[in-house]
PDB file of C-alpha atoms in Angstrom:
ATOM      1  CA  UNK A   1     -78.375 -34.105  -2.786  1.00 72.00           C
ATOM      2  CA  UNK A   2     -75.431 -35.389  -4.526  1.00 75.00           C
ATOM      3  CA  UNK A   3     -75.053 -38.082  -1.397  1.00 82.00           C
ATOM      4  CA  UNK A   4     -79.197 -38.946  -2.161  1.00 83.00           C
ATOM      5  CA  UNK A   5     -78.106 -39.793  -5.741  1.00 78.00           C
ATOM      6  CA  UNK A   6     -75.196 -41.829  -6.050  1.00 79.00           C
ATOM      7  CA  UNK A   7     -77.713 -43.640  -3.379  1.00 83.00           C
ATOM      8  CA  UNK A   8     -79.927 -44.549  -6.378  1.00 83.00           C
ATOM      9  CA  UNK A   9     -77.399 -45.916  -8.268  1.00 81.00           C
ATOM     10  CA  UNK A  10     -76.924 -49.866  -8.451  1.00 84.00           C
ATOM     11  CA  UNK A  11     -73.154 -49.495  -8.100  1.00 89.00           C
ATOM     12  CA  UNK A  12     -71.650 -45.920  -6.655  1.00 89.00           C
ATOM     13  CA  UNK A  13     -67.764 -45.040  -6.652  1.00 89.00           C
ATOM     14  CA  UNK A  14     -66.707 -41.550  -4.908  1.00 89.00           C
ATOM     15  CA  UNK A  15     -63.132 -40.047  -6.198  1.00 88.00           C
ATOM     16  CA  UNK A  16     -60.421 -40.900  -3.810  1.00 88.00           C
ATOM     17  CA  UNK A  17     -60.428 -36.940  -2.802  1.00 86.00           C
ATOM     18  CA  UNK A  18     -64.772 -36.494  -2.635  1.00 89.00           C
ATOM     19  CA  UNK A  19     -66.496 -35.852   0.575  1.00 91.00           C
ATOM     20  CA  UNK A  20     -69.657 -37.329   1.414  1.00 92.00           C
ATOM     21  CA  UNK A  21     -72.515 -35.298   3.716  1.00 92.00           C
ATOM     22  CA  UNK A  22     -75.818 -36.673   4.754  1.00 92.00           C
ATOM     23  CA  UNK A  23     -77.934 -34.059   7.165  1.00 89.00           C
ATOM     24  CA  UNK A  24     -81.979 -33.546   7.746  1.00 84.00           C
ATOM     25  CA  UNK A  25     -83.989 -31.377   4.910  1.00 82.00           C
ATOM     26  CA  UNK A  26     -82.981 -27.950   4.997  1.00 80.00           C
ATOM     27  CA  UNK A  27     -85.704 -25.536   4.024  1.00 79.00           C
ATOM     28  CA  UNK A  28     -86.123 -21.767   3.577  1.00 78.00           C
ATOM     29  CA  UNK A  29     -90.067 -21.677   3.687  1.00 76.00           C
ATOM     30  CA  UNK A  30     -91.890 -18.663   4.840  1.00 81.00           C
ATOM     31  CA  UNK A  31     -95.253 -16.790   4.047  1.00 86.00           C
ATOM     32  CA  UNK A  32     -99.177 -17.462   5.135  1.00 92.00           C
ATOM     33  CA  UNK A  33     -99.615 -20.189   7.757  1.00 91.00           C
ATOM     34  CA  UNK A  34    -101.697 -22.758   5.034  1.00 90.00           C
ATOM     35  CA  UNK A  35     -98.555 -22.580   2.833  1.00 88.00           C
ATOM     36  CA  UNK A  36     -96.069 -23.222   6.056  1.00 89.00           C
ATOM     37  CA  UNK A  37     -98.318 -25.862   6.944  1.00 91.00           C
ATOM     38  CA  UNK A  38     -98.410 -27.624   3.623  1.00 91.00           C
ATOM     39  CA  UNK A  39     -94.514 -27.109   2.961  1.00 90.00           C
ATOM     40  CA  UNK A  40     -93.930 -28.762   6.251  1.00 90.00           C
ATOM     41  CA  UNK A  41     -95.808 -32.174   5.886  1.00 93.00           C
ATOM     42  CA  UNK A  42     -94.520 -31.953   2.305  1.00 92.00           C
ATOM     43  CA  UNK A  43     -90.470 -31.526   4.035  1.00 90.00           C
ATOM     44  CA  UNK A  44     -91.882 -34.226   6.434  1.00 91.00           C
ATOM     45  CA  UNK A  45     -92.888 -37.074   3.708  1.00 94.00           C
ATOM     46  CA  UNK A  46     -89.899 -35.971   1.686  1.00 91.00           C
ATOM     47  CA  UNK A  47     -87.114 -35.942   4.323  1.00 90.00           C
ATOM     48  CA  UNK A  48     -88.669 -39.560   5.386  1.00 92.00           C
ATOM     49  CA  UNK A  49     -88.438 -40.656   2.157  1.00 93.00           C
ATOM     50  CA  UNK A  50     -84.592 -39.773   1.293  1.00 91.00           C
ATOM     51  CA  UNK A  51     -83.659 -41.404   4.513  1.00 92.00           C
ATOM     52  CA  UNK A  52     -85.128 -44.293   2.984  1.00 94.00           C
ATOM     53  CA  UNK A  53     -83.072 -44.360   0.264  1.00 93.00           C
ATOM     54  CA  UNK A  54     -79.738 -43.794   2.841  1.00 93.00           C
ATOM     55  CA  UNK A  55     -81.179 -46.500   4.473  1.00 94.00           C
ATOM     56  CA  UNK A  56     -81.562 -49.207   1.557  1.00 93.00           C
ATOM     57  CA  UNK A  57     -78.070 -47.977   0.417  1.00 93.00           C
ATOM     58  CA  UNK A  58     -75.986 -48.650   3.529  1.00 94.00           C
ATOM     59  CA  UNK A  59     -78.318 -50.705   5.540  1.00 94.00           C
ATOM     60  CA  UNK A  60     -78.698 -48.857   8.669  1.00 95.00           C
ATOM     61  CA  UNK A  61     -81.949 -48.163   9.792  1.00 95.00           C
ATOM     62  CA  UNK A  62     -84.122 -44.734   9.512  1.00 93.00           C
ATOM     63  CA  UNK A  63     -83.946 -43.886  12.596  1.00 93.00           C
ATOM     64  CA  UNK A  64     -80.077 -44.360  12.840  1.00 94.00           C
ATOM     65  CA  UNK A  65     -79.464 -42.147   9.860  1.00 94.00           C
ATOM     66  CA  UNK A  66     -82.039 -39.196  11.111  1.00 90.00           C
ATOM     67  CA  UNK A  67     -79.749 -39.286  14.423  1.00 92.00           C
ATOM     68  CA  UNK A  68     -76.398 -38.251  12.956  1.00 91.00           C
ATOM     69  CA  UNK A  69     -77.837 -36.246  10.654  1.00 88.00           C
ATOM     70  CA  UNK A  70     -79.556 -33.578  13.384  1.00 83.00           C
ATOM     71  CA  UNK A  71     -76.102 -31.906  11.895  1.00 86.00           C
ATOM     72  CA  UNK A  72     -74.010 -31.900   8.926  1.00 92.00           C
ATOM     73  CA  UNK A  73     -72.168 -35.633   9.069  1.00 93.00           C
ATOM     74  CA  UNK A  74     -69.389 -34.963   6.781  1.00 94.00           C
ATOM     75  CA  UNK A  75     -66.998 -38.308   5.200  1.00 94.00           C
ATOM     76  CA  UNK A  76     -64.565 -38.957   3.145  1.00 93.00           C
ATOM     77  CA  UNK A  77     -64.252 -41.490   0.538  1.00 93.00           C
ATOM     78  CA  UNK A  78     -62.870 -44.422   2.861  1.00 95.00           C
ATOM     79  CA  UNK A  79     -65.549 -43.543   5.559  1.00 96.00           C
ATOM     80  CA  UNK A  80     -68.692 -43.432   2.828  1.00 94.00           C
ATOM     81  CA  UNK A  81     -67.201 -46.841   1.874  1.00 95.00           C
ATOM     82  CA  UNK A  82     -67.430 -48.295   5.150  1.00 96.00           C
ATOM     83  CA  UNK A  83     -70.527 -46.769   6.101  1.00 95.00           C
ATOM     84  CA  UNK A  84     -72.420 -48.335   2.585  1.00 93.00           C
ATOM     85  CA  UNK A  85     -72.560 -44.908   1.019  1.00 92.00           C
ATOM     86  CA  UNK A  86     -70.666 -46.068  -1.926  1.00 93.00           C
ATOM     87  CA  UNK A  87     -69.309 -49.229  -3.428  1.00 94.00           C
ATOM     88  CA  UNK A  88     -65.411 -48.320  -4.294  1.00 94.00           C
ATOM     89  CA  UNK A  89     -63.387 -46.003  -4.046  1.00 93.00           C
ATOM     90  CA  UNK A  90     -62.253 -44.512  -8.078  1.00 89.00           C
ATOM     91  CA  UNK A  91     -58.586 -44.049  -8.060  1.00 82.00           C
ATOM     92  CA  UNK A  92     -57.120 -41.366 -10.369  1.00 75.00           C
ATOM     93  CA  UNK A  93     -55.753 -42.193 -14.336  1.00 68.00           C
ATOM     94  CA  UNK A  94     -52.245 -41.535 -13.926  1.00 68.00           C
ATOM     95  CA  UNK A  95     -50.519 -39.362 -17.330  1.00 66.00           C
ATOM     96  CA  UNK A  96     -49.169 -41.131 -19.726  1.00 62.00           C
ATOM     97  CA  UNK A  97     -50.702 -44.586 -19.009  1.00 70.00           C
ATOM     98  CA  UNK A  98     -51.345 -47.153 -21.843  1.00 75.00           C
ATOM     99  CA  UNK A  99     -55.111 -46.936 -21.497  1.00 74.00           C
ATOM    100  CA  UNK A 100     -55.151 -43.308 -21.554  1.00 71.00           C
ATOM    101  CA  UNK A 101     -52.997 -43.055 -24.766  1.00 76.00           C
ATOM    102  CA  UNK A 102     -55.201 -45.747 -26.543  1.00 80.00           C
ATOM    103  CA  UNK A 103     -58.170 -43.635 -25.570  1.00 77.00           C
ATOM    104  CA  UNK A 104     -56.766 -40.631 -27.412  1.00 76.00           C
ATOM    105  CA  UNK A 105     -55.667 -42.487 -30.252  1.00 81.00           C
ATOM    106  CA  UNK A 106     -59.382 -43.647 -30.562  1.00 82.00           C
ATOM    107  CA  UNK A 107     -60.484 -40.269 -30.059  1.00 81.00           C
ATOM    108  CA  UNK A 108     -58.688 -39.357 -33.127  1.00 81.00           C
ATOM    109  CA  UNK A 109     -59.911 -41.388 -35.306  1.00 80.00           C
ATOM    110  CA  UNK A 110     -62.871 -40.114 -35.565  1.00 63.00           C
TER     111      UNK A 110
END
């Protein structure tokens, strides 16, 4: 789900050590036939719709998406960046950096 919203998102980074995973709707549904039966074109409308969403994020199409997704499609940050996932990569605030000590000294003001 986490992949389905930074998706949303006008601008997405991922953390230089985040992995990305896009796969079909998973569901655990079980009981009387009606409910299955509602539950599943529920899962269908829904699992349609958040490949729409991949699919405005990256620019592939549906049906591209729904085929590497039949399993778990695991990525890191450099391959969600060049498959449209997200928009940069966030690199780490290094200790001890100017910014970071002005931030604290801010912080203490208040």
């Amino acid at each position: 789900m986490a992949t389905i919203i930074s998706s949303v998102c006008d601008y997405a980074y991922g953390s230089v050590n985040a992995q990305f995973m896009i796969h079909e709707l998973a569901t655990g549904v079980e009981g009387k036939f009606r409910v299955l039966k509602n539950s599943i074109e529920f899962d269908e409308k829904l699992n349609k719709r958040l490949f729409a969403i991949l699919s405005a994020k990256t620019g592939k199409t549906e049906e591209e998406l729904m085929k590497i997704a039949t399993y778990d499609f695991w990525m890191n940050s450099d391959e969600a960046l060049e498959f449209g996932l997200i928009d940069a990569i966030r690199k780490p605030v290094k200790k001890n950096t100017k910014v970071l000590e002005e931030f604290v000294k801010e912080l203490n003001k208040e």
